[in-house]
Amino acid sequence: QVQLVESGGGSEQPGGSLRLSCAASGIIFKVSDMGWYRQAPGKQRELVARITRGGTTDYADSVKGRFIISRDNAKNTVSLQMNSLKPEDTAVYYCNARPVYASVGHWGQGTQVTVSS
């Protein structure tokens, strides 16, 4: 079955950095568009960044210039480097996979990111 396992979350001070990773199995990774979403308490889940199977990236305006998404097709992983963290980045971050052959995407279990002084 499909498994997306996130890691790398935790607590950080404003201005700090964290790196999230998502290890995928059960899908053909190289033909999957991958993304990171987040959900803060009381808010809807929102797209943070995505990277297509061709390597094209897209970011939410709120994280442009601070976050970088990347993928390693040899290791079936997608990462999110988060720099210059702000308190408003606090949320549960979810990995998403959308294989080209699938009609729906798959979600990881989420990892908590807390930015606070």
PDB file of C-alpha atoms in Angstrom:
ATOM      1  CA  GLN A   1       0.000   0.000   0.000  1.00  0.00           C
ATOM      2  CA  VAL A   2       0.984   3.632  -0.327  1.00  0.00           C
ATOM      3  CA  GLN A   3       2.972   5.071   2.536  1.00  0.00           C
ATOM      4  CA  LEU A   4       4.209   8.621   2.951  1.00  0.00           C
ATOM      5  CA  VAL A   5       6.289   9.066   6.090  1.00  0.00           C
ATOM      6  CA  GLU A   6       7.204  12.599   7.141  1.00  0.00           C
ATOM      7  CA  SER A   7      10.078  13.467   9.444  1.00  0.00           C
ATOM      8  CA  GLY A   8      12.003  16.509  10.592  1.00  0.00           C
ATOM      9  CA  GLY A   9       9.353  18.518  12.353  1.00  0.00           C
ATOM     10  CA  GLY A  10       9.850  20.071  15.763  1.00  0.00           C
ATOM     11  CA  SER A  11      10.217  23.386  17.547  1.00  0.00           C
ATOM     12  CA  GLU A  12      12.337  26.272  16.393  1.00  0.00           C
ATOM     13  CA  GLN A  13      12.768  29.940  17.245  1.00  0.00           C
ATOM     14  CA  PRO A  14      11.756  32.672  14.811  1.00  0.00           C
ATOM     15  CA  GLY A  15      14.446  33.145  12.202  1.00  0.00           C
ATOM     16  CA  GLY A  16      15.610  29.556  12.491  1.00  0.00           C
ATOM     17  CA  SER A  17      15.513  26.699  10.013  1.00  0.00           C
ATOM     18  CA  LEU A  18      14.026  23.227   9.799  1.00  0.00           C
ATOM     19  CA  ARG A  19      14.129  20.588   7.097  1.00  0.00           C
ATOM     20  CA  LEU A  20      11.224  18.242   6.507  1.00  0.00           C
ATOM     21  CA  SER A  21      11.546  14.993   4.596  1.00  0.00           C
ATOM     22  CA  CYS A  22       8.951  12.615   3.197  1.00  0.00           C
ATOM     23  CA  ALA A  23       9.797   9.052   2.243  1.00  0.00           C
ATOM     24  CA  ALA A  24       7.390   7.479  -0.227  1.00  0.00           C
ATOM     25  CA  SER A  25       6.664   3.837  -0.934  1.00  0.00           C
ATOM     26  CA  GLY A  26       3.964   1.997  -2.829  1.00  0.00           C
ATOM     27  CA  ILE A  27       3.920   4.507  -5.687  1.00  0.00           C
ATOM     28  CA  ILE A  28       5.952   5.080  -8.823  1.00  0.00           C
ATOM     29  CA  PHE A  29       7.705   8.102  -7.392  1.00  0.00           C
ATOM     30  CA  LYS A  30       9.306   9.462 -10.559  1.00  0.00           C
ATOM     31  CA  VAL A  31       5.902   9.935 -12.218  1.00  0.00           C
ATOM     32  CA  SER A  32       4.310  11.533  -9.175  1.00  0.00           C
ATOM     33  CA  ASP A  33       3.801  15.203  -8.460  1.00  0.00           C
ATOM     34  CA  MET A  34       4.751  15.858  -4.833  1.00  0.00           C
ATOM     35  CA  GLY A  35       3.675  18.573  -2.458  1.00  0.00           C
ATOM     36  CA  TRP A  36       3.794  19.900   1.058  1.00  0.00           C
ATOM     37  CA  TYR A  37       0.662  21.268   2.696  1.00  0.00           C
ATOM     38  CA  ARG A  38       0.058  22.645   6.149  1.00  0.00           C
ATOM     39  CA  GLN A  39      -2.845  23.101   8.501  1.00  0.00           C
ATOM     40  CA  ALA A  40      -2.830  25.474  11.431  1.00  0.00           C
ATOM     41  CA  PRO A  41      -5.373  25.182  14.270  1.00  0.00           C
ATOM     42  CA  GLY A  42      -8.751  26.475  13.168  1.00  0.00           C
ATOM     43  CA  LYS A  43      -7.649  26.940   9.578  1.00  0.00           C
ATOM     44  CA  GLN A  44      -8.030  25.014   6.345  1.00  0.00           C
ATOM     45  CA  ARG A  45      -5.238  22.934   4.925  1.00  0.00           C
ATOM     46  CA  GLU A  46      -3.227  24.979   2.435  1.00  0.00           C
ATOM     47  CA  LEU A  47      -0.605  24.324  -0.188  1.00  0.00           C
ATOM     48  CA  VAL A  48       2.906  25.313   0.868  1.00  0.00           C
ATOM     49  CA  ALA A  49       4.995  24.079  -2.050  1.00  0.00           C
ATOM     50  CA  ARG A  50       4.854  21.501  -4.789  1.00  0.00           C
ATOM     51  CA  ILE A  51       7.229  19.975  -7.293  1.00  0.00           C
ATOM     52  CA  THR A  52       6.076  18.234 -10.435  1.00  0.00           C
ATOM     53  CA  ARG A  53       7.491  15.005 -11.770  1.00  0.00           C
ATOM     54  CA  GLY A  54       9.393  17.193 -14.231  1.00  0.00           C
ATOM     55  CA  GLY A  55      10.934  19.280 -11.462  1.00  0.00           C
ATOM     56  CA  THR A  56       8.844  22.437 -11.804  1.00  0.00           C
ATOM     57  CA  THR A  57       8.262  24.099  -8.433  1.00  0.00           C
ATOM     58  CA  ASP A  58       5.487  26.306  -7.108  1.00  0.00           C
ATOM     59  CA  TYR A  59       5.219  28.073  -3.743  1.00  0.00           C
ATOM     60  CA  ALA A  60       2.616  29.834  -1.664  1.00  0.00           C
ATOM     61  CA  ASP A  61       3.265  33.570  -1.598  1.00  0.00           C
ATOM     62  CA  SER A  62       3.745  33.431   2.169  1.00  0.00           C
ATOM     63  CA  VAL A  63       6.810  31.169   1.868  1.00  0.00           C
ATOM     64  CA  LYS A  64       8.424  32.360  -1.368  1.00  0.00           C
ATOM     65  CA  GLY A  65      12.080  33.167  -0.857  1.00  0.00           C
ATOM     66  CA  ARG A  66      12.180  31.294   2.460  1.00  0.00           C
ATOM     67  CA  PHE A  67      11.238  27.681   1.681  1.00  0.00           C
ATOM     68  CA  ILE A  68      12.749  25.354  -0.915  1.00  0.00           C
ATOM     69  CA  ILE A  69      11.183  22.102  -2.089  1.00  0.00           C
ATOM     70  CA  SER A  70      13.303  19.407  -3.690  1.00  0.00           C
ATOM     71  CA  ARG A  71      13.015  15.769  -4.666  1.00  0.00           C
ATOM     72  CA  ASP A  72      15.356  12.804  -5.005  1.00  0.00           C
ATOM     73  CA  ASN A  73      13.895  10.265  -7.404  1.00  0.00           C
ATOM     74  CA  ALA A  74      16.646   7.753  -6.582  1.00  0.00           C
ATOM     75  CA  LYS A  75      15.636   7.745  -2.915  1.00  0.00           C
ATOM     76  CA  ASN A  76      11.886   8.336  -3.379  1.00  0.00           C
ATOM     77  CA  THR A  77      12.005  11.353  -1.116  1.00  0.00           C
ATOM     78  CA  VAL A  78      10.784  14.925  -1.194  1.00  0.00           C
ATOM     79  CA  SER A  79      12.143  17.559   1.173  1.00  0.00           C
ATOM     80  CA  LEU A  80      11.178  21.011   2.326  1.00  0.00           C
ATOM     81  CA  GLN A  81      13.940  23.302   3.548  1.00  0.00           C
ATOM     82  CA  MET A  82      12.351  25.990   5.700  1.00  0.00           C
ATOM     83  CA  ASN A  83      14.436  29.074   6.467  1.00  0.00           C
ATOM     84  CA  SER A  84      13.696  32.348   8.237  1.00  0.00           C
ATOM     85  CA  LEU A  85      10.856  30.700  10.085  1.00  0.00           C
ATOM     86  CA  LYS A  86       8.044  32.827  11.438  1.00  0.00           C
ATOM     87  CA  PRO A  87       5.468  32.107  14.159  1.00  0.00           C
ATOM     88  CA  GLU A  88       2.794  31.993  11.459  1.00  0.00           C
ATOM     89  CA  ASP A  89       4.564  28.963   9.951  1.00  0.00           C
ATOM     90  CA  THR A  90       3.378  26.962  12.962  1.00  0.00           C
ATOM     91  CA  ALA A  91       1.204  24.121  11.680  1.00  0.00           C
ATOM     92  CA  VAL A  92       1.017  20.420  10.981  1.00  0.00           C
ATOM     93  CA  TYR A  93       2.811  19.798   7.697  1.00  0.00           C
ATOM     94  CA  TYR A  94       1.594  17.049   5.376  1.00  0.00           C
ATOM     95  CA  CYS A  95       3.272  15.371   2.451  1.00  0.00           C
ATOM     96  CA  ASN A  96       1.126  14.712  -0.610  1.00  0.00           C
ATOM     97  CA  ALA A  97       1.742  12.477  -3.606  1.00  0.00           C
ATOM     98  CA  ARG A  98      -0.226  12.581  -6.840  1.00  0.00           C
ATOM     99  CA  PRO A  99       0.859   9.873  -9.247  1.00  0.00           C
ATOM    100  CA  VAL A 100       0.099  10.628 -12.881  1.00  0.00           C
ATOM    101  CA  TYR A 101      -1.817   7.338 -13.127  1.00  0.00           C
ATOM    102  CA  ALA A 102      -4.003   7.971 -10.058  1.00  0.00           C
ATOM    103  CA  SER A 103      -7.268   9.885  -9.781  1.00  0.00           C
ATOM    104  CA  VAL A 104      -6.635  10.900  -6.180  1.00  0.00           C
ATOM    105  CA  GLY A 105      -3.648  11.889  -4.134  1.00  0.00           C
ATOM    106  CA  HIS A 106      -2.177  10.275  -1.070  1.00  0.00           C
ATOM    107  CA  TRP A 107      -1.384  11.894   2.290  1.00  0.00           C
ATOM    108  CA  GLY A 108       1.146  11.341   4.999  1.00  0.00           C
ATOM    109  CA  GLN A 109       0.273  11.400   8.671  1.00  0.00           C
ATOM    110  CA  GLY A 110       1.682  14.893   9.214  1.00  0.00           C
ATOM    111  CA  THR A 111       4.488  16.355  11.279  1.00  0.00           C
ATOM    112  CA  GLN A 112       4.185  19.253  13.715  1.00  0.00           C
ATOM    113  CA  VAL A 113       6.221  22.418  13.202  1.00  0.00           C
ATOM    114  CA  THR A 114       6.152  24.997  15.992  1.00  0.00           C
ATOM    115  CA  VAL A 115       7.869  28.369  15.688  1.00  0.00           C
ATOM    116  CA  SER A 116       7.998  30.246  18.939  1.00  0.00           C
ATOM    117  CA  SER A 117      10.372  32.247  21.062  1.00  0.00           C
TER     118      SER A 117
END
